[in-house]
Amino acid sequence: IRRTAISKAEEGLVSMCEERARMLQDQFAVSVNHVHALAILVATFHYEKHPPALDQDTFADYAARTSFERPLLSGVAYALRVVHADRESFERQQGWIIKTMKHEPSPVQDEYAPVIYSQETVSYIEGLDMMSGEEDRENILRSRASGKAVLTRPFRLMSNHLGVVLTFPVYLDDLTADAKEEDRVKATAGYLGGAFDVESLVENLLRQLAGNQELVVNVYDVTNNSNPLLMYGSEVPLGNPSPSHICMLDFGDPCRKHHMICRYRNKP
Ligand code: WA2
């Protein structure tokens, strides 16, 4: 009887963990797909129309009305690629100067990525050079070199919540799938991205599921296997003896590995 009770409990743990991993991965995937569509929207209406048929108000309105398509993103934005030689005319035309993510006037850089369009929920990044933050900068460079969606490691977003940033590159010309890195960089117009507010939005997602009270869920970025980075949940004390189950997660960036660990909450 005891053996049966244990295996029943383990079965429950496995199925609850798999259900959560599948839900999180699916909601992540639909959010990424919709940001991809937004990158195409910017390419179509900002770059293929002269003059551009897109402005901040139109972008913000469309982003707000389609936010249901991106359940795990706190907001989306478009940052323009500005090389230093064009900085002055860009600032004159915009009527503001490029600032760092610490809200200081930007020092001289080779190039900048100031946000020109943003969803209202992340309006605090408007005008900020997204290359001034280490994680955002790495994402920008990696996305434009590959032409693909990329994710940062988990870090404290400007909202002060733990999360990751997703970036898609937007190019001026159509590039073939085998275009060289150098040509990709040259053709880069800007970056469409958003913040996965994992801390608050995954909490919401899990709260709706049966069994939430008895389960402890953690998500880790395990790209570097010997240094797992916490992406969701609270750090489990070392040497915790309670049985756990691990589910692999695929968030669509082949350079990053993630997994979910589930345990039963120790009953008092
Ligand atoms: N968006 C929102 N909050 C953030 C953040 C971010 N990046 N970085 C830190 N906190 C416009 O890759 C281009 C969005 C960056 C895209």
Coordinates of C-alpha atoms and ligand atoms in Angstrom, one line a residue:
I1 CA 0.0 0.0 0.0
R2 CA 2.8 2.4 0.9
R3 CA 4.7 1.7 -2.4
T4 CA 1.5 2.4 -4.3
A5 CA 1.0 5.7 -2.4
I6 CA 4.5 6.8 -3.3
S7 CA 4.3 6.0 -7.0
K8 CA 0.9 7.7 -7.2
A9 CA 2.5 10.8 -5.7
E10 CA 5.4 10.6 -8.2
E11 CA 3.0 10.1 -11.1
G12 CA 1.1 13.2 -10.0
L13 CA 4.3 15.2 -9.8
V14 CA 5.4 14.1 -13.3
S15 CA 2.0 14.9 -14.9
M16 CA 1.6 18.2 -13.1
C17 CA 5.1 19.2 -14.1
E18 CA 4.7 18.2 -17.7
E19 CA 1.4 20.1 -17.9
R20 CA 3.1 23.3 -16.7
A21 CA 6.1 22.9 -18.9
R22 CA 3.9 22.4 -22.0
M23 CA 1.7 25.4 -21.1
L24 CA 4.7 27.7 -20.5
Q25 CA 6.4 26.6 -23.7
D26 CA 3.3 27.0 -25.7
Q27 CA 2.5 30.5 -24.4
F28 CA 6.2 31.4 -25.0
A29 CA 6.0 30.2 -28.6
V30 CA 2.8 32.1 -29.4
S31 CA 4.3 35.3 -28.0
V32 CA 7.5 34.9 -30.0
N33 CA 5.5 34.2 -33.2
H34 CA 3.5 37.4 -32.7
V35 CA 6.6 39.5 -32.1
H36 CA 7.9 38.0 -35.4
A37 CA 4.7 39.3 -37.1
L38 CA 5.3 42.8 -35.5
A39 CA 8.8 42.9 -36.9
I40 CA 7.3 42.2 -40.4
L41 CA 4.7 44.9 -39.7
V42 CA 7.5 47.5 -39.0
A43 CA 9.4 46.3 -42.1
T44 CA 6.3 46.7 -44.2
F45 CA 4.8 50.0 -43.0
H46 CA 8.0 51.8 -41.8
Y47 CA 10.4 50.9 -44.5
E48 CA 8.5 49.8 -47.6
K49 CA 6.3 52.9 -47.7
H50 CA 7.7 56.3 -48.5
P51 CA 7.0 58.3 -46.4
P52 CA 6.7 55.7 -43.6
A53 CA 3.1 54.7 -42.8
L54 CA 3.8 54.1 -39.1
D55 CA 4.3 56.4 -36.2
Q56 CA 4.4 56.1 -32.3
D57 CA 0.7 56.5 -31.9
T58 CA -0.2 53.9 -34.5
F59 CA 2.4 51.4 -33.2
A60 CA 1.2 51.9 -29.6
D61 CA -2.4 51.5 -30.6
Y62 CA -1.8 48.3 -32.6
A63 CA 0.5 46.9 -29.9
A64 CA -2.1 47.5 -27.2
R65 CA -5.0 46.0 -29.2
T66 CA -3.0 42.9 -30.1
S67 CA -1.4 42.4 -26.6
F68 CA -3.7 39.3 -26.0
E69 CA -1.6 37.6 -28.6
R70 CA 1.5 37.9 -26.4
P71 CA 0.4 36.6 -23.0
L72 CA 3.9 36.5 -21.4
L73 CA 5.3 39.8 -22.7
S74 CA 5.0 43.0 -20.6
G75 CA 5.4 45.1 -23.7
V76 CA 7.0 45.4 -27.1
A77 CA 9.1 48.2 -28.7
Y78 CA 11.1 49.1 -31.8
A79 CA 14.7 50.4 -31.5
L80 CA 16.3 52.1 -34.5
R81 CA 19.9 51.4 -35.6
V82 CA 21.6 54.8 -35.6
V83 CA 25.3 55.0 -36.4
H84 CA 27.3 57.9 -34.8
A85 CA 27.6 59.9 -38.0
D86 CA 23.8 60.1 -38.1
R87 CA 23.3 60.9 -34.4
E88 CA 23.1 64.6 -34.7
S89 CA 20.5 64.7 -37.5
F90 CA 18.5 61.9 -35.8
E91 CA 18.4 63.9 -32.6
R92 CA 17.5 67.1 -34.4
Q93 CA 14.7 65.4 -36.3
Q94 CA 13.3 63.7 -33.2
G95 CA 13.6 66.7 -30.9
W96 CA 15.3 64.8 -28.1
I97 CA 18.7 63.4 -27.4
I98 CA 19.6 59.7 -27.0
K99 CA 19.9 58.6 -23.4
T100 CA 21.4 55.6 -21.7
M101 CA 19.3 53.0 -19.8
K102 CA 20.6 54.9 -16.6
H103 CA 18.8 58.0 -18.0
E104 CA 22.0 59.9 -18.7
P105 CA 22.7 61.6 -22.0
S106 CA 24.5 59.0 -24.1
P107 CA 28.3 59.3 -24.4
V108 CA 29.8 58.9 -27.9
Q109 CA 29.4 55.4 -29.3
D110 CA 30.0 53.8 -32.7
E111 CA 26.3 53.2 -32.9
Y112 CA 23.1 53.4 -30.9
A113 CA 19.7 51.6 -30.7
P114 CA 17.3 54.3 -29.4
V115 CA 13.6 53.2 -29.0
I116 CA 11.4 55.1 -31.3
Y117 CA 8.1 53.1 -31.0
S118 CA 6.9 51.5 -27.8
Q119 CA 3.8 49.9 -26.3
E120 CA 2.4 52.1 -23.5
T121 CA 3.2 49.4 -20.9
V122 CA 6.9 49.9 -21.5
S123 CA 6.9 53.6 -22.4
Y124 CA 9.8 54.1 -19.9
I125 CA 12.2 52.8 -22.6
E126 CA 11.2 55.4 -25.1
G127 CA 14.3 57.3 -26.3
L128 CA 16.7 55.0 -24.5
D129 CA 19.7 53.4 -26.2
M130 CA 19.1 49.7 -25.8
M131 CA 22.7 49.0 -26.6
S132 CA 23.6 50.7 -23.3
G133 CA 22.5 47.6 -21.3
E134 CA 24.8 44.6 -21.4
E135 CA 22.1 41.9 -21.9
D136 CA 20.1 44.0 -24.4
R137 CA 23.2 44.8 -26.4
E138 CA 24.3 41.2 -26.7
N139 CA 20.9 40.3 -27.9
I140 CA 20.9 43.0 -30.5
L141 CA 24.3 42.0 -31.9
R142 CA 23.4 38.3 -31.9
S143 CA 20.0 38.8 -33.6
R144 CA 21.2 40.9 -36.4
A145 CA 24.2 38.6 -37.1
S146 CA 21.9 35.5 -37.3
G147 CA 18.6 37.0 -38.6
K148 CA 16.8 35.0 -36.0
A149 CA 14.9 35.5 -32.7
V150 CA 17.3 35.5 -29.7
L151 CA 16.8 35.6 -26.0
T152 CA 18.9 37.1 -23.2
R153 CA 19.8 35.2 -20.0
P154 CA 17.4 35.9 -17.2
F155 CA 18.1 39.3 -15.5
R156 CA 16.3 42.1 -13.6
L157 CA 14.3 44.0 -16.2
M158 CA 13.8 47.8 -15.9
S159 CA 10.4 46.9 -14.3
N160 CA 12.6 45.3 -11.6
H161 CA 11.1 41.9 -12.3
L162 CA 13.1 38.9 -13.2
G163 CA 12.7 38.1 -16.9
V164 CA 14.3 37.8 -20.4
V165 CA 14.3 40.0 -23.5
L166 CA 13.4 38.7 -26.9
T167 CA 14.9 40.5 -30.0
F168 CA 14.1 40.2 -33.8
P169 CA 16.2 42.1 -36.3
V170 CA 14.6 44.2 -39.0
Y171 CA 16.5 44.6 -42.3
L172 CA 16.3 47.3 -44.9
D173 CA 16.6 44.9 -47.9
D174 CA 15.3 41.4 -48.3
L175 CA 18.1 39.0 -47.3
T176 CA 18.5 35.5 -48.5
A177 CA 18.5 32.7 -45.9
D178 CA 22.3 32.2 -46.5
A179 CA 23.3 35.9 -46.3
K180 CA 26.7 36.5 -44.7
E181 CA 26.9 38.0 -41.3
E182 CA 28.6 41.1 -42.7
D183 CA 25.8 41.8 -45.1
R184 CA 23.2 41.3 -42.4
V185 CA 24.9 43.9 -40.2
K186 CA 25.1 46.3 -43.1
A187 CA 21.4 45.8 -44.0
T188 CA 20.1 46.2 -40.4
A189 CA 17.5 48.9 -39.9
G190 CA 16.5 48.2 -36.3
Y191 CA 15.4 45.8 -33.6
L192 CA 11.9 44.7 -32.6
G193 CA 11.7 43.2 -29.2
G194 CA 9.9 42.7 -26.0
A195 CA 10.3 41.8 -22.3
F196 CA 9.1 38.5 -21.0
D197 CA 8.1 39.5 -17.5
V198 CA 8.6 35.9 -16.2
E199 CA 8.3 36.8 -12.5
S200 CA 4.8 38.2 -12.6
L201 CA 3.2 36.7 -15.8
V202 CA 4.3 33.1 -15.2
E203 CA 3.0 33.4 -11.6
N204 CA -0.4 34.4 -13.1
L205 CA -0.3 31.4 -15.5
L206 CA 0.5 28.9 -12.8
R207 CA -2.0 30.3 -10.3
Q208 CA -4.8 29.2 -12.6
L209 CA -3.9 25.5 -12.5
A210 CA -5.2 22.9 -10.2
G211 CA -2.6 21.7 -7.6
N212 CA -0.8 25.1 -7.6
Q213 CA -0.8 25.2 -3.7
E214 CA 1.1 21.9 -3.3
L215 CA 3.7 22.4 -6.0
V216 CA 7.0 24.3 -6.1
V217 CA 8.0 25.3 -9.7
N218 CA 11.4 26.6 -10.7
V219 CA 12.6 27.5 -14.2
Y220 CA 16.3 27.7 -14.9
D221 CA 18.5 28.8 -17.9
V222 CA 20.9 25.9 -18.0
T223 CA 22.8 27.0 -21.1
N224 CA 25.9 26.7 -19.0
N225 CA 25.2 23.4 -17.2
S226 CA 27.6 24.1 -14.3
N227 CA 26.0 27.5 -13.6
P228 CA 22.2 27.3 -13.8
L229 CA 20.5 30.7 -13.7
L230 CA 17.2 31.1 -12.0
M231 CA 14.5 32.4 -14.3
Y232 CA 11.4 31.7 -12.3
G233 CA 10.6 30.8 -8.7
S234 CA 12.6 31.1 -5.5
E235 CA 16.0 29.4 -5.1
V236 CA 15.6 25.9 -3.5
P237 CA 17.9 25.4 -0.5
L238 CA 20.7 23.0 -1.2
G239 CA 20.3 19.4 -0.1
N240 CA 16.5 19.5 -0.3
P241 CA 15.6 15.9 0.0
S242 CA 12.1 16.0 -1.5
P243 CA 11.7 14.2 -4.8
S244 CA 11.7 16.4 -8.0
H245 CA 10.9 16.1 -11.6
I246 CA 12.7 17.9 -14.5
C247 CA 11.1 18.8 -17.8
M248 CA 13.1 20.3 -20.7
L249 CA 11.8 23.5 -22.2
D250 CA 12.3 24.9 -25.7
F251 CA 11.9 28.6 -26.0
G252 CA 13.0 28.8 -29.6
D253 CA 16.6 30.1 -29.3
P254 CA 18.9 27.1 -30.0
C255 CA 21.8 28.9 -28.2
R256 CA 19.9 28.7 -24.9
K257 CA 18.8 25.7 -22.8
H258 CA 16.1 25.8 -20.2
H259 CA 14.4 23.4 -17.9
M260 CA 11.6 23.3 -15.3
I261 CA 12.0 21.6 -11.9
C262 CA 8.9 20.7 -9.9
R263 CA 8.7 19.5 -6.3
Y264 CA 5.9 19.0 -3.7
R265 CA 5.8 21.7 -1.1
N266 CA 6.9 20.2 2.2
K267 CA 3.8 19.9 4.3
P268 CA 4.2 21.6 7.7
Ligands
WA2_1 N1 12.2 46.1 -22.9 C1 11.6 46.3 -21.7 N2 12.1 46.3 -20.5 C2 13.5 46.1 -20.4 C3 14.2 45.8 -21.6 C4 13.5 45.9 -22.8 N3 14.2 45.6 -24.0 N4 15.5 45.6 -21.2 C5 15.5 45.7 -19.9 N5 14.3 46.0 -19.4 C6 13.4 47.0 -28.1 O1 15.8 44.3 -28.5 C7 15.1 45.5 -28.8 C8 13.6 45.7 -25.3 C9 14.6 45.7 -26.4 C10 14.0 45.7 -27.8

